[in-house]
């Protein structure tokens, strides 16, 4: 059985994580009722989540492919890898 973590409610996180959630809202340009699950998982360990978030911003920065094309590649790779999220 795969390892799982309990997704905590946004209110359970530190003030620094709350600020990160606000950045996620701005990044996705969407007012989530709760931050995205992956954002909450990454926020639990700032030493891991911070660098991961910065890498994501670099990957999604303007370039040869549009953000929509990059999101599609990510979705296809997740499907090929049978990711449950």
N, CA, C and O atoms as a Maestro MAE file, in Angstrom:
{
 s_m_m2io_version
 :::
 2.0.0
}

f_m_ct {
 s_m_title
 :::
 protein
 m_atom[340] {
  # First column is atom index #
  i_m_mmod_type
  r_m_x_coord
  r_m_y_coord
  r_m_z_coord
  i_m_residue_number
  s_m_chain_name
  s_m_pdb_residue_name
  s_m_pdb_atom_name
  i_m_atomic_number
  :::
  1 25 0.842 -1.171 0.000 1 A "UNK " " N  " 7
  2 3 0.000 0.000 0.000 1 A "UNK " " CA " 6
  3 2 0.894 1.243 0.000 1 A "UNK " " C  " 6
  4 15 1.867 1.297 0.752 1 A "UNK " " O  " 8
  5 25 0.576 2.249 -0.838 2 A "UNK " " N  " 7
  6 3 1.415 3.444 -0.896 2 A "UNK " " CA " 6
  7 2 1.323 4.254 0.399 2 A "UNK " " C  " 6
  8 15 0.321 4.218 1.113 2 A "UNK " " O  " 8
  9 25 2.383 4.969 0.665 3 A "UNK " " N  " 7
  10 3 2.410 5.852 1.821 3 A "UNK " " CA " 6
  11 2 1.521 7.058 1.549 3 A "UNK " " C  " 6
  12 15 1.521 7.601 0.444 3 A "UNK " " O  " 8
  13 25 0.772 7.471 2.551 4 A "UNK " " N  " 7
  14 3 -0.082 8.650 2.396 4 A "UNK " " CA " 6
  15 2 0.170 9.622 3.539 4 A "UNK " " C  " 6
  16 15 0.709 9.256 4.584 4 A "UNK " " O  " 8
  17 25 -0.224 10.842 3.321 5 A "UNK " " N  " 7
  18 3 -0.164 11.861 4.367 5 A "UNK " " CA " 6
  19 2 -1.548 12.474 4.510 5 A "UNK " " C  " 6
  20 15 -2.311 12.543 3.547 5 A "UNK " " O  " 8
  21 25 -1.860 12.913 5.711 6 A "UNK " " N  " 7
  22 3 -3.132 13.600 5.911 6 A "UNK " " CA " 6
  23 2 -2.970 15.023 5.398 6 A "UNK " " C  " 6
  24 15 -2.047 15.733 5.797 6 A "UNK " " O  " 8
  25 25 -3.858 15.428 4.525 7 A "UNK " " N  " 7
  26 3 -3.826 16.807 4.054 7 A "UNK " " CA " 6
  27 2 -4.425 17.692 5.132 7 A "UNK " " C  " 6
  28 15 -5.602 17.569 5.474 7 A "UNK " " O  " 8
  29 25 -3.621 18.562 5.649 8 A "UNK " " N  " 7
  30 3 -4.079 19.456 6.706 8 A "UNK " " CA " 6
  31 2 -4.888 20.614 6.120 8 A "UNK " " C  " 6
  32 15 -4.692 21.003 4.969 8 A "UNK " " O  " 8
  33 25 -5.789 21.149 6.921 9 A "UNK " " N  " 7
  34 3 -6.522 22.341 6.512 9 A "UNK " " CA " 6
  35 2 -5.551 23.509 6.475 9 A "UNK " " C  " 6
  36 15 -4.571 23.526 7.220 9 A "UNK " " O  " 8
  37 25 -5.814 24.475 5.624 10 A "UNK " " N  " 7
  38 3 -4.922 25.624 5.488 10 A "UNK " " CA " 6
  39 2 -4.698 26.325 6.822 10 A "UNK " " C  " 6
  40 15 -3.603 26.828 7.076 10 A "UNK " " O  " 8
  41 25 -5.708 26.365 7.671 11 A "UNK " " N  " 7
  42 3 -5.600 27.053 8.961 11 A "UNK " " CA " 6
  43 2 -4.582 26.405 9.900 11 A "UNK " " C  " 6
  44 15 -4.167 27.032 10.874 11 A "UNK " " O  " 8
  45 25 -4.180 25.185 9.634 12 A "UNK " " N  " 7
  46 3 -3.232 24.472 10.498 12 A "UNK " " CA " 6
  47 2 -1.773 24.834 10.216 12 A "UNK " " C  " 6
  48 15 -0.878 24.364 10.918 12 A "UNK " " O  " 8
  49 25 -1.523 25.654 9.209 13 A "UNK " " N  " 7
  50 3 -0.161 25.967 8.795 13 A "UNK " " CA " 6
  51 2 0.338 27.270 9.408 13 A "UNK " " C  " 6
  52 15 -0.443 28.091 9.889 13 A "UNK " " O  " 8
  53 25 1.641 27.435 9.380 14 A "UNK " " N  " 7
  54 3 2.285 28.641 9.910 14 A "UNK " " CA " 6
  55 2 1.910 29.864 9.074 14 A "UNK " " C  " 6
  56 15 1.356 29.757 7.980 14 A "UNK " " O  " 8
  57 25 2.232 31.022 9.633 15 A "UNK " " N  " 7
  58 3 1.973 32.274 8.912 15 A "UNK " " CA " 6
  59 2 2.757 32.316 7.597 15 A "UNK " " C  " 6
  60 15 2.249 32.802 6.587 15 A "UNK " " O  " 8
  61 25 3.986 31.810 7.608 16 A "UNK " " N  " 7
  62 3 4.795 31.781 6.380 16 A "UNK " " CA " 6
  63 2 4.123 30.921 5.316 16 A "UNK " " C  " 6
  64 15 4.098 31.290 4.141 16 A "UNK " " O  " 8
  65 25 3.582 29.785 5.720 17 A "UNK " " N  " 7
  66 3 2.888 28.914 4.767 17 A "UNK " " CA " 6
  67 2 1.619 29.586 4.261 17 A "UNK " " C  " 6
  68 15 1.267 29.450 3.090 17 A "UNK " " O  " 8
  69 25 0.932 30.311 5.140 18 A "UNK " " N  " 7
  70 3 -0.276 31.030 4.721 18 A "UNK " " CA " 6
  71 2 0.061 32.016 3.601 18 A "UNK " " C  " 6
  72 15 -0.703 32.173 2.648 18 A "UNK " " O  " 8
  73 25 1.211 32.675 3.728 19 A "UNK " " N  " 7
  74 3 1.644 33.609 2.682 19 A "UNK " " CA " 6
  75 2 1.918 32.856 1.381 19 A "UNK " " C  " 6
  76 15 1.605 33.341 0.293 19 A "UNK " " O  " 8
  77 25 2.506 31.662 1.505 20 A "UNK " " N  " 7
  78 3 2.757 30.857 0.315 20 A "UNK " " CA " 6
  79 2 1.442 30.472 -0.368 20 A "UNK " " C  " 6
  80 15 1.357 30.449 -1.595 20 A "UNK " " O  " 8
  81 25 0.424 30.172 0.435 21 A "UNK " " N  " 7
  82 3 -0.877 29.828 -0.136 21 A "UNK " " CA " 6
  83 2 -1.460 31.010 -0.909 21 A "UNK " " C  " 6
  84 15 -2.089 30.826 -1.951 21 A "UNK " " O  " 8
  85 25 -1.250 32.213 -0.399 22 A "UNK " " N  " 7
  86 3 -1.719 33.404 -1.117 22 A "UNK " " CA " 6
  87 2 -0.993 33.522 -2.458 22 A "UNK " " C  " 6
  88 15 -1.593 33.896 -3.466 22 A "UNK " " O  " 8
  89 25 0.299 33.201 -2.459 23 A "UNK " " N  " 7
  90 3 1.051 33.225 -3.719 23 A "UNK " " CA " 6
  91 2 0.516 32.173 -4.686 23 A "UNK " " C  " 6
  92 15 0.472 32.409 -5.893 23 A "UNK " " O  " 8
  93 25 0.112 31.022 -4.170 24 A "UNK " " N  " 7
  94 3 -0.482 29.984 -5.023 24 A "UNK " " CA " 6
  95 2 -1.766 30.487 -5.667 24 A "UNK " " C  " 6
  96 15 -2.010 30.257 -6.851 24 A "UNK " " O  " 8
  97 25 -2.585 31.179 -4.872 25 A "UNK " " N  " 7
  98 3 -3.829 31.736 -5.429 25 A "UNK " " CA " 6
  99 2 -3.518 32.680 -6.585 25 A "UNK " " C  " 6
  100 15 -4.163 32.639 -7.632 25 A "UNK " " O  " 8
  101 25 -2.513 33.534 -6.371 26 A "UNK " " N  " 7
  102 3 -2.127 34.477 -7.422 26 A "UNK " " CA " 6
  103 2 -1.542 33.736 -8.625 26 A "UNK " " C  " 6
  104 15 -1.838 34.070 -9.772 26 A "UNK " " O  " 8
  105 25 -0.707 32.728 -8.353 27 A "UNK " " N  " 7
  106 3 -0.061 31.964 -9.427 27 A "UNK " " CA " 6
  107 2 -1.090 31.283 -10.319 27 A "UNK " " C  " 6
  108 15 -0.996 31.341 -11.545 27 A "UNK " " O  " 8
  109 25 -2.076 30.636 -9.693 28 A "UNK " " N  " 7
  110 3 -3.104 29.932 -10.455 28 A "UNK " " CA " 6
  111 2 -4.225 30.859 -10.908 28 A "UNK " " C  " 6
  112 15 -5.083 30.461 -11.696 28 A "UNK " " O  " 8
  113 25 -4.219 32.113 -10.406 29 A "UNK " " N  " 7
  114 3 -5.250 33.097 -10.738 29 A "UNK " " CA " 6
  115 2 -6.642 32.529 -10.475 29 A "UNK " " C  " 6
  116 15 -7.540 32.622 -11.313 29 A "UNK " " O  " 8
  117 25 -6.798 31.937 -9.287 30 A "UNK " " N  " 7
  118 3 -8.061 31.297 -8.929 30 A "UNK " " CA " 6
  119 2 -8.230 31.377 -7.416 30 A "UNK " " C  " 6
  120 15 -7.271 31.180 -6.670 30 A "UNK " " O  " 8
  121 25 -9.441 31.665 -6.967 31 A "UNK " " N  " 7
  122 3 -9.707 31.775 -5.534 31 A "UNK " " CA " 6
  123 2 -10.173 30.424 -5.006 31 A "UNK " " C  " 6
  124 15 -11.372 30.148 -4.968 31 A "UNK " " O  " 8
  125 25 -9.229 29.588 -4.600 32 A "UNK " " N  " 7
  126 3 -9.535 28.262 -4.077 32 A "UNK " " CA " 6
  127 2 -10.193 28.368 -2.706 32 A "UNK " " C  " 6
  128 15 -9.854 29.254 -1.922 32 A "UNK " " O  " 8
  129 25 -11.130 27.471 -2.414 33 A "UNK " " N  " 7
  130 3 -11.682 27.417 -1.055 33 A "UNK " " CA " 6
  131 2 -10.611 26.908 -0.092 33 A "UNK " " C  " 6
  132 15 -10.569 27.328 1.064 33 A "UNK " " O  " 8
  133 25 -9.764 26.024 -0.550 34 A "UNK " " N  " 7
  134 3 -8.575 25.541 0.169 34 A "UNK " " CA " 6
  135 2 -7.430 25.578 -0.836 34 A "UNK " " C  " 6
  136 15 -7.662 25.385 -2.030 34 A "UNK " " O  " 8
  137 25 -6.208 25.818 -0.391 35 A "UNK " " N  " 7
  138 3 -5.087 25.767 -1.329 35 A "UNK " " CA " 6
  139 2 -5.018 24.388 -1.990 35 A "UNK " " C  " 6
  140 15 -5.472 23.400 -1.414 35 A "UNK " " O  " 8
  141 25 -4.450 24.321 -3.199 36 A "UNK " " N  " 7
  142 3 -4.311 23.022 -3.864 36 A "UNK " " CA " 6
  143 2 -3.598 22.012 -2.953 36 A "UNK " " C  " 6
  144 15 -2.730 22.374 -2.160 36 A "UNK " " O  " 8
  145 25 -3.982 20.755 -3.086 37 A "UNK " " N  " 7
  146 3 -3.425 19.697 -2.235 37 A "UNK " " CA " 6
  147 2 -1.901 19.664 -2.298 37 A "UNK " " C  " 6
  148 15 -1.241 19.539 -1.266 37 A "UNK " " O  " 8
  149 25 -1.346 19.773 -3.484 38 A "UNK " " N  " 7
  150 3 0.110 19.700 -3.605 38 A "UNK " " CA " 6
  151 2 0.761 20.880 -2.887 38 A "UNK " " C  " 6
  152 15 1.829 20.722 -2.296 38 A "UNK " " O  " 8
  153 25 0.144 22.046 -2.929 39 A "UNK " " N  " 7
  154 3 0.685 23.201 -2.198 39 A "UNK " " CA " 6
  155 2 0.690 22.936 -0.701 39 A "UNK " " C  " 6
  156 15 1.639 23.301 -0.007 39 A "UNK " " O  " 8
  157 25 -0.367 22.303 -0.199 40 A "UNK " " N  " 7
  158 3 -0.430 22.004 1.237 40 A "UNK " " CA " 6
  159 2 0.608 20.955 1.626 40 A "UNK " " C  " 6
  160 15 1.212 21.052 2.695 40 A "UNK " " O  " 8
  161 25 0.823 19.962 0.779 41 A "UNK " " N  " 7
  162 3 1.838 18.942 1.076 41 A "UNK " " CA " 6
  163 2 3.224 19.587 1.103 41 A "UNK " " C  " 6
  164 15 4.004 19.349 2.025 41 A "UNK " " O  " 8
  165 25 3.528 20.396 0.103 42 A "UNK " " N  " 7
  166 3 4.842 21.035 0.024 42 A "UNK " " CA " 6
  167 2 5.064 22.011 1.172 42 A "UNK " " C  " 6
  168 15 6.189 22.149 1.652 42 A "UNK " " O  " 8
  169 25 4.019 22.685 1.617 43 A "UNK " " N  " 7
  170 3 4.154 23.682 2.681 43 A "UNK " " CA " 6
  171 2 4.479 23.056 4.026 43 A "UNK " " C  " 6
  172 15 4.993 23.733 4.916 43 A "UNK " " O  " 8
  173 25 4.188 21.782 4.183 44 A "UNK " " N  " 7
  174 3 4.441 21.147 5.475 44 A "UNK " " CA " 6
  175 2 5.937 21.065 5.769 44 A "UNK " " C  " 6
  176 15 6.340 21.063 6.932 44 A "UNK " " O  " 8
  177 25 6.757 20.998 4.729 45 A "UNK " " N  " 7
  178 3 8.209 20.951 4.911 45 A "UNK " " CA " 6
  179 2 8.831 22.063 4.075 45 A "UNK " " C  " 6
  180 15 9.196 21.830 2.923 45 A "UNK " " O  " 8
  181 25 8.960 23.270 4.632 46 A "UNK " " N  " 7
  182 3 9.469 24.406 3.860 46 A "UNK " " CA " 6
  183 2 10.845 24.165 3.237 46 A "UNK " " C  " 6
  184 15 11.145 24.725 2.183 46 A "UNK " " O  " 8
  185 25 11.682 23.345 3.867 47 A "UNK " " N  " 7
  186 3 13.009 23.064 3.304 47 A "UNK " " CA " 6
  187 2 12.894 22.324 1.979 47 A "UNK " " C  " 6
  188 15 13.768 22.450 1.121 47 A "UNK " " O  " 8
  189 25 11.833 21.558 1.807 48 A "UNK " " N  " 7
  190 3 11.591 20.863 0.543 48 A "UNK " " CA " 6
  191 2 10.678 21.688 -0.355 48 A "UNK " " C  " 6
  192 15 10.950 21.853 -1.545 48 A "UNK " " O  " 8
  193 25 9.610 22.198 0.210 49 A "UNK " " N  " 7
  194 3 8.600 22.900 -0.578 49 A "UNK " " CA " 6
  195 2 9.092 24.181 -1.221 49 A "UNK " " C  " 6
  196 15 8.714 24.495 -2.350 49 A "UNK " " O  " 8
  197 25 9.936 24.928 -0.511 50 A "UNK " " N  " 7
  198 3 10.438 26.192 -1.057 50 A "UNK " " CA " 6
  199 2 11.213 25.996 -2.355 50 A "UNK " " C  " 6
  200 15 10.866 26.598 -3.371 50 A "UNK " " O  " 8
  201 25 12.260 25.165 -2.344 51 A "UNK " " N  " 7
  202 3 13.006 24.928 -3.583 51 A "UNK " " CA " 6
  203 2 12.131 24.322 -4.686 51 A "UNK " " C  " 6
  204 15 12.294 24.653 -5.861 51 A "UNK " " O  " 8
  205 25 11.212 23.442 -4.311 52 A "UNK " " N  " 7
  206 3 10.319 22.840 -5.303 52 A "UNK " " CA " 6
  207 2 9.451 23.919 -5.951 52 A "UNK " " C  " 6
  208 15 9.260 23.918 -7.167 52 A "UNK " " O  " 8
  209 25 8.933 24.827 -5.148 53 A "UNK " " N  " 7
  210 3 8.111 25.917 -5.679 53 A "UNK " " CA " 6
  211 2 8.895 26.817 -6.617 53 A "UNK " " C  " 6
  212 15 8.391 27.226 -7.663 53 A "UNK " " O  " 8
  213 25 10.133 27.124 -6.240 54 A "UNK " " N  " 7
  214 3 10.968 27.959 -7.109 54 A "UNK " " CA " 6
  215 2 11.271 27.243 -8.425 54 A "UNK " " C  " 6
  216 15 11.280 27.873 -9.483 54 A "UNK " " O  " 8
  217 25 11.517 25.937 -8.369 55 A "UNK " " N  " 7
  218 3 11.762 25.171 -9.598 55 A "UNK " " CA " 6
  219 2 10.523 25.176 -10.487 55 A "UNK " " C  " 6
  220 15 10.631 25.278 -11.709 55 A "UNK " " O  " 8
  221 25 9.353 25.068 -9.877 56 A "UNK " " N  " 7
  222 3 8.105 25.085 -10.642 56 A "UNK " " CA " 6
  223 2 7.924 26.426 -11.348 56 A "UNK " " C  " 6
  224 15 7.524 26.472 -12.511 56 A "UNK " " O  " 8
  225 25 8.221 27.511 -10.642 57 A "UNK " " N  " 7
  226 3 8.101 28.832 -11.267 57 A "UNK " " CA " 6
  227 2 9.059 28.965 -12.444 57 A "UNK " " C  " 6
  228 15 8.698 29.519 -13.483 57 A "UNK " " O  " 8
  229 25 10.284 28.457 -12.284 58 A "UNK " " N  " 7
  230 3 11.238 28.504 -13.401 58 A "UNK " " CA " 6
  231 2 10.732 27.676 -14.574 58 A "UNK " " C  " 6
  232 15 10.819 28.104 -15.725 58 A "UNK " " O  " 8
  233 25 10.205 26.491 -14.282 59 A "UNK " " N  " 7
  234 3 9.718 25.614 -15.351 59 A "UNK " " CA " 6
  235 2 8.541 26.231 -16.089 59 A "UNK " " C  " 6
  236 15 8.400 26.049 -17.299 59 A "UNK " " O  " 8
  237 25 7.696 26.958 -15.372 60 A "UNK " " N  " 7
  238 3 6.496 27.528 -15.980 60 A "UNK " " CA " 6
  239 2 6.687 28.959 -16.475 60 A "UNK " " C  " 6
  240 15 5.742 29.577 -16.966 60 A "UNK " " O  " 8
  241 25 7.897 29.486 -16.351 61 A "UNK " " N  " 7
  242 3 8.171 30.848 -16.813 61 A "UNK " " CA " 6
  243 2 8.007 30.925 -18.332 61 A "UNK " " C  " 6
  244 15 8.105 29.911 -19.024 61 A "UNK " " O  " 8
  245 25 7.757 32.127 -18.843 62 A "UNK " " N  " 7
  246 3 7.625 32.270 -20.297 62 A "UNK " " CA " 6
  247 2 8.842 31.699 -21.020 62 A "UNK " " C  " 6
  248 15 9.978 31.845 -20.569 62 A "UNK " " O  " 8
  249 25 8.585 31.058 -22.130 63 A "UNK " " N  " 7
  250 3 9.652 30.445 -22.912 63 A "UNK " " CA " 6
  251 2 9.109 29.942 -24.232 63 A "UNK " " C  " 6
  252 15 8.115 30.460 -24.740 63 A "UNK " " O  " 8
  253 25 9.756 28.941 -24.784 64 A "UNK " " N  " 7
  254 3 9.371 28.401 -26.090 64 A "UNK " " CA " 6
  255 2 7.954 27.832 -26.081 64 A "UNK " " C  " 6
  256 15 7.230 27.950 -27.069 64 A "UNK " " O  " 8
  257 25 7.560 27.217 -24.969 65 A "UNK " " N  " 7
  258 3 6.221 26.641 -24.861 65 A "UNK " " CA " 6
  259 2 5.357 27.509 -23.964 65 A "UNK " " C  " 6
  260 15 5.848 28.115 -23.011 65 A "UNK " " O  " 8
  261 25 4.073 27.566 -24.271 66 A "UNK " " N  " 7
  262 3 3.147 28.332 -23.433 66 A "UNK " " CA " 6
  263 2 2.925 27.601 -22.111 66 A "UNK " " C  " 6
  264 15 3.230 26.415 -21.980 66 A "UNK " " O  " 8
  265 25 2.392 28.326 -21.145 67 A "UNK " " N  " 7
  266 3 2.091 27.677 -19.861 67 A "UNK " " CA " 6
  267 2 1.083 26.553 -20.072 67 A "UNK " " C  " 6
  268 15 1.202 25.494 -19.456 67 A "UNK " " O  " 8
  269 25 0.095 26.768 -20.933 68 A "UNK " " N  " 7
  270 3 -0.912 25.734 -21.201 68 A "UNK " " CA " 6
  271 2 -0.259 24.473 -21.763 68 A "UNK " " C  " 6
  272 15 -0.621 23.361 -21.379 68 A "UNK " " O  " 8
  273 25 0.700 24.644 -22.669 69 A "UNK " " N  " 7
  274 3 1.400 23.480 -23.234 69 A "UNK " " CA " 6
  275 2 2.207 22.755 -22.150 69 A "UNK " " C  " 6
  276 15 2.236 21.525 -22.113 69 A "UNK " " O  " 8
  277 25 2.851 23.509 -21.285 70 A "UNK " " N  " 7
  278 3 3.621 22.899 -20.198 70 A "UNK " " CA " 6
  279 2 2.702 22.147 -19.240 70 A "UNK " " C  " 6
  280 15 3.041 21.056 -18.782 70 A "UNK " " O  " 8
  281 25 1.536 22.728 -18.935 71 A "UNK " " N  " 7
  282 3 0.569 22.053 -18.057 71 A "UNK " " CA " 6
  283 2 0.091 20.750 -18.704 71 A "UNK " " C  " 6
  284 15 -0.095 19.746 -18.016 71 A "UNK " " O  " 8
  285 25 -0.106 20.765 -20.021 72 A "UNK " " N  " 7
  286 3 -0.545 19.562 -20.724 72 A "UNK " " CA " 6
  287 2 0.528 18.475 -20.653 72 A "UNK " " C  " 6
  288 15 0.212 17.306 -20.430 72 A "UNK " " O  " 8
  289 25 1.784 18.850 -20.838 73 A "UNK " " N  " 7
  290 3 2.872 17.878 -20.721 73 A "UNK " " CA " 6
  291 2 2.879 17.285 -19.308 73 A "UNK " " C  " 6
  292 15 3.026 16.074 -19.145 73 A "UNK " " O  " 8
  293 25 2.721 18.129 -18.297 74 A "UNK " " N  " 7
  294 3 2.697 17.642 -16.912 74 A "UNK " " CA " 6
  295 2 1.543 16.667 -16.700 74 A "UNK " " C  " 6
  296 15 1.710 15.650 -16.026 74 A "UNK " " O  " 8
  297 25 0.381 16.965 -17.264 75 A "UNK " " N  " 7
  298 3 -0.779 16.078 -17.114 75 A "UNK " " CA " 6
  299 2 -0.532 14.736 -17.798 75 A "UNK " " C  " 6
  300 15 -0.875 13.687 -17.254 75 A "UNK " " O  " 8
  301 25 0.056 14.769 -18.978 76 A "UNK " " N  " 7
  302 3 0.333 13.525 -19.706 76 A "UNK " " CA " 6
  303 2 1.361 12.682 -18.947 76 A "UNK " " C  " 6
  304 15 1.189 11.471 -18.805 76 A "UNK " " O  " 8
  305 25 2.416 13.314 -18.466 77 A "UNK " " N  " 7
  306 3 3.439 12.580 -17.709 77 A "UNK " " CA " 6
  307 2 2.825 11.967 -16.453 77 A "UNK " " C  " 6
  308 15 3.125 10.824 -16.106 77 A "UNK " " O  " 8
  309 25 1.966 12.726 -15.773 78 A "UNK " " N  " 7
  310 3 1.291 12.184 -14.583 78 A "UNK " " CA " 6
  311 2 0.445 10.974 -14.950 78 A "UNK " " C  " 6
  312 15 0.414 9.988 -14.213 78 A "UNK " " O  " 8
  313 25 -0.243 11.045 -16.090 79 A "UNK " " N  " 7
  314 3 -1.060 9.919 -16.536 79 A "UNK " " CA " 6
  315 2 -0.220 8.700 -16.879 79 A "UNK " " C  " 6
  316 15 -0.557 7.578 -16.499 79 A "UNK " " O  " 8
  317 25 0.865 8.921 -17.591 80 A "UNK " " N  " 7
  318 3 1.752 7.814 -17.966 80 A "UNK " " CA " 6
  319 2 2.322 7.144 -16.716 80 A "UNK " " C  " 6
  320 15 2.481 5.924 -16.672 80 A "UNK " " O  " 8
  321 25 2.627 7.955 -15.704 81 A "UNK " " N  " 7
  322 3 3.177 7.423 -14.451 81 A "UNK " " CA " 6
  323 2 2.095 6.948 -13.488 81 A "UNK " " C  " 6
  324 15 2.392 6.556 -12.359 81 A "UNK " " O  " 8
  325 25 0.843 6.982 -13.933 82 A "UNK " " N  " 7
  326 3 -0.303 6.535 -13.121 82 A "UNK " " CA " 6
  327 2 -0.373 7.240 -11.773 82 A "UNK " " C  " 6
  328 15 -0.674 6.621 -10.752 82 A "UNK " " O  " 8
  329 25 -0.091 8.552 -11.780 83 A "UNK " " N  " 7
  330 3 -0.191 9.331 -10.545 83 A "UNK " " CA " 6
  331 2 -1.654 9.438 -10.133 83 A "UNK " " C  " 6
  332 15 -2.528 9.656 -10.972 83 A "UNK " " O  " 8
  333 25 -1.908 9.287 -8.863 84 A "UNK " " N  " 7
  334 3 -3.291 9.303 -8.363 84 A "UNK " " CA " 6
  335 2 -3.824 10.710 -8.145 84 A "UNK " " C  " 6
  336 15 -5.022 10.868 -7.910 84 A "UNK " " O  " 8
  337 25 -2.993 11.728 -8.214 85 A "UNK " " N  " 7
  338 3 -3.482 13.087 -7.972 85 A "UNK " " CA " 6
  339 2 -3.913 13.761 -9.249 85 A "UNK " " C  " 6
  340 15 -4.350 14.912 -9.222 85 A "UNK " " O  " 8
  :::
 }
 m_bond[339] {
  # First column is bond index #
  i_m_from
  i_m_to
  i_m_order
  :::
  1 1 2 1
  2 2 3 1
  3 3 4 2
  4 3 5 1
  5 5 6 1
  6 6 7 1
  7 7 8 2
  8 7 9 1
  9 9 10 1
  10 10 11 1
  11 11 12 2
  12 11 13 1
  13 13 14 1
  14 14 15 1
  15 15 16 2
  16 15 17 1
  17 17 18 1
  18 18 19 1
  19 19 20 2
  20 19 21 1
  21 21 22 1
  22 22 23 1
  23 23 24 2
  24 23 25 1
  25 25 26 1
  26 26 27 1
  27 27 28 2
  28 27 29 1
  29 29 30 1
  30 30 31 1
  31 31 32 2
  32 31 33 1
  33 33 34 1
  34 34 35 1
  35 35 36 2
  36 35 37 1
  37 37 38 1
  38 38 39 1
  39 39 40 2
  40 39 41 1
  41 41 42 1
  42 42 43 1
  43 43 44 2
  44 43 45 1
  45 45 46 1
  46 46 47 1
  47 47 48 2
  48 47 49 1
  49 49 50 1
  50 50 51 1
  51 51 52 2
  52 51 53 1
  53 53 54 1
  54 54 55 1
  55 55 56 2
  56 55 57 1
  57 57 58 1
  58 58 59 1
  59 59 60 2
  60 59 61 1
  61 61 62 1
  62 62 63 1
  63 63 64 2
  64 63 65 1
  65 65 66 1
  66 66 67 1
  67 67 68 2
  68 67 69 1
  69 69 70 1
  70 70 71 1
  71 71 72 2
  72 71 73 1
  73 73 74 1
  74 74 75 1
  75 75 76 2
  76 75 77 1
  77 77 78 1
  78 78 79 1
  79 79 80 2
  80 79 81 1
  81 81 82 1
  82 82 83 1
  83 83 84 2
  84 83 85 1
  85 85 86 1
  86 86 87 1
  87 87 88 2
  88 87 89 1
  89 89 90 1
  90 90 91 1
  91 91 92 2
  92 91 93 1
  93 93 94 1
  94 94 95 1
  95 95 96 2
  96 95 97 1
  97 97 98 1
  98 98 99 1
  99 99 100 2
  100 99 101 1
  101 101 102 1
  102 102 103 1
  103 103 104 2
  104 103 105 1
  105 105 106 1
  106 106 107 1
  107 107 108 2
  108 107 109 1
  109 109 110 1
  110 110 111 1
  111 111 112 2
  112 111 113 1
  113 113 114 1
  114 114 115 1
  115 115 116 2
  116 115 117 1
  117 117 118 1
  118 118 119 1
  119 119 120 2
  120 119 121 1
  121 121 122 1
  122 122 123 1
  123 123 124 2
  124 123 125 1
  125 125 126 1
  126 126 127 1
  127 127 128 2
  128 127 129 1
  129 129 130 1
  130 130 131 1
  131 131 132 2
  132 131 133 1
  133 133 134 1
  134 134 135 1
  135 135 136 2
  136 135 137 1
  137 137 138 1
  138 138 139 1
  139 139 140 2
  140 139 141 1
  141 141 142 1
  142 142 143 1
  143 143 144 2
  144 143 145 1
  145 145 146 1
  146 146 147 1
  147 147 148 2
  148 147 149 1
  149 149 150 1
  150 150 151 1
  151 151 152 2
  152 151 153 1
  153 153 154 1
  154 154 155 1
  155 155 156 2
  156 155 157 1
  157 157 158 1
  158 158 159 1
  159 159 160 2
  160 159 161 1
  161 161 162 1
  162 162 163 1
  163 163 164 2
  164 163 165 1
  165 165 166 1
  166 166 167 1
  167 167 168 2
  168 167 169 1
  169 169 170 1
  170 170 171 1
  171 171 172 2
  172 171 173 1
  173 173 174 1
  174 174 175 1
  175 175 176 2
  176 175 177 1
  177 177 178 1
  178 178 179 1
  179 179 180 2
  180 179 181 1
  181 181 182 1
  182 182 183 1
  183 183 184 2
  184 183 185 1
  185 185 186 1
  186 186 187 1
  187 187 188 2
  188 187 189 1
  189 189 190 1
  190 190 191 1
  191 191 192 2
  192 191 193 1
  193 193 194 1
  194 194 195 1
  195 195 196 2
  196 195 197 1
  197 197 198 1
  198 198 199 1
  199 199 200 2
  200 199 201 1
  201 201 202 1
  202 202 203 1
  203 203 204 2
  204 203 205 1
  205 205 206 1
  206 206 207 1
  207 207 208 2
  208 207 209 1
  209 209 210 1
  210 210 211 1
  211 211 212 2
  212 211 213 1
  213 213 214 1
  214 214 215 1
  215 215 216 2
  216 215 217 1
  217 217 218 1
  218 218 219 1
  219 219 220 2
  220 219 221 1
  221 221 222 1
  222 222 223 1
  223 223 224 2
  224 223 225 1
  225 225 226 1
  226 226 227 1
  227 227 228 2
  228 227 229 1
  229 229 230 1
  230 230 231 1
  231 231 232 2
  232 231 233 1
  233 233 234 1
  234 234 235 1
  235 235 236 2
  236 235 237 1
  237 237 238 1
  238 238 239 1
  239 239 240 2
  240 239 241 1
  241 241 242 1
  242 242 243 1
  243 243 244 2
  244 243 245 1
  245 245 246 1
  246 246 247 1
  247 247 248 2
  248 247 249 1
  249 249 250 1
  250 250 251 1
  251 251 252 2
  252 251 253 1
  253 253 254 1
  254 254 255 1
  255 255 256 2
  256 255 257 1
  257 257 258 1
  258 258 259 1
  259 259 260 2
  260 259 261 1
  261 261 262 1
  262 262 263 1
  263 263 264 2
  264 263 265 1
  265 265 266 1
  266 266 267 1
  267 267 268 2
  268 267 269 1
  269 269 270 1
  270 270 271 1
  271 271 272 2
  272 271 273 1
  273 273 274 1
  274 274 275 1
  275 275 276 2
  276 275 277 1
  277 277 278 1
  278 278 279 1
  279 279 280 2
  280 279 281 1
  281 281 282 1
  282 282 283 1
  283 283 284 2
  284 283 285 1
  285 285 286 1
  286 286 287 1
  287 287 288 2
  288 287 289 1
  289 289 290 1
  290 290 291 1
  291 291 292 2
  292 291 293 1
  293 293 294 1
  294 294 295 1
  295 295 296 2
  296 295 297 1
  297 297 298 1
  298 298 299 1
  299 299 300 2
  300 299 301 1
  301 301 302 1
  302 302 303 1
  303 303 304 2
  304 303 305 1
  305 305 306 1
  306 306 307 1
  307 307 308 2
  308 307 309 1
  309 309 310 1
  310 310 311 1
  311 311 312 2
  312 311 313 1
  313 313 314 1
  314 314 315 1
  315 315 316 2
  316 315 317 1
  317 317 318 1
  318 318 319 1
  319 319 320 2
  320 319 321 1
  321 321 322 1
  322 322 323 1
  323 323 324 2
  324 323 325 1
  325 325 326 1
  326 326 327 1
  327 327 328 2
  328 327 329 1
  329 329 330 1
  330 330 331 1
  331 331 332 2
  332 331 333 1
  333 333 334 1
  334 334 335 1
  335 335 336 2
  336 335 337 1
  337 337 338 1
  338 338 339 1
  339 339 340 2
  :::
 }
}
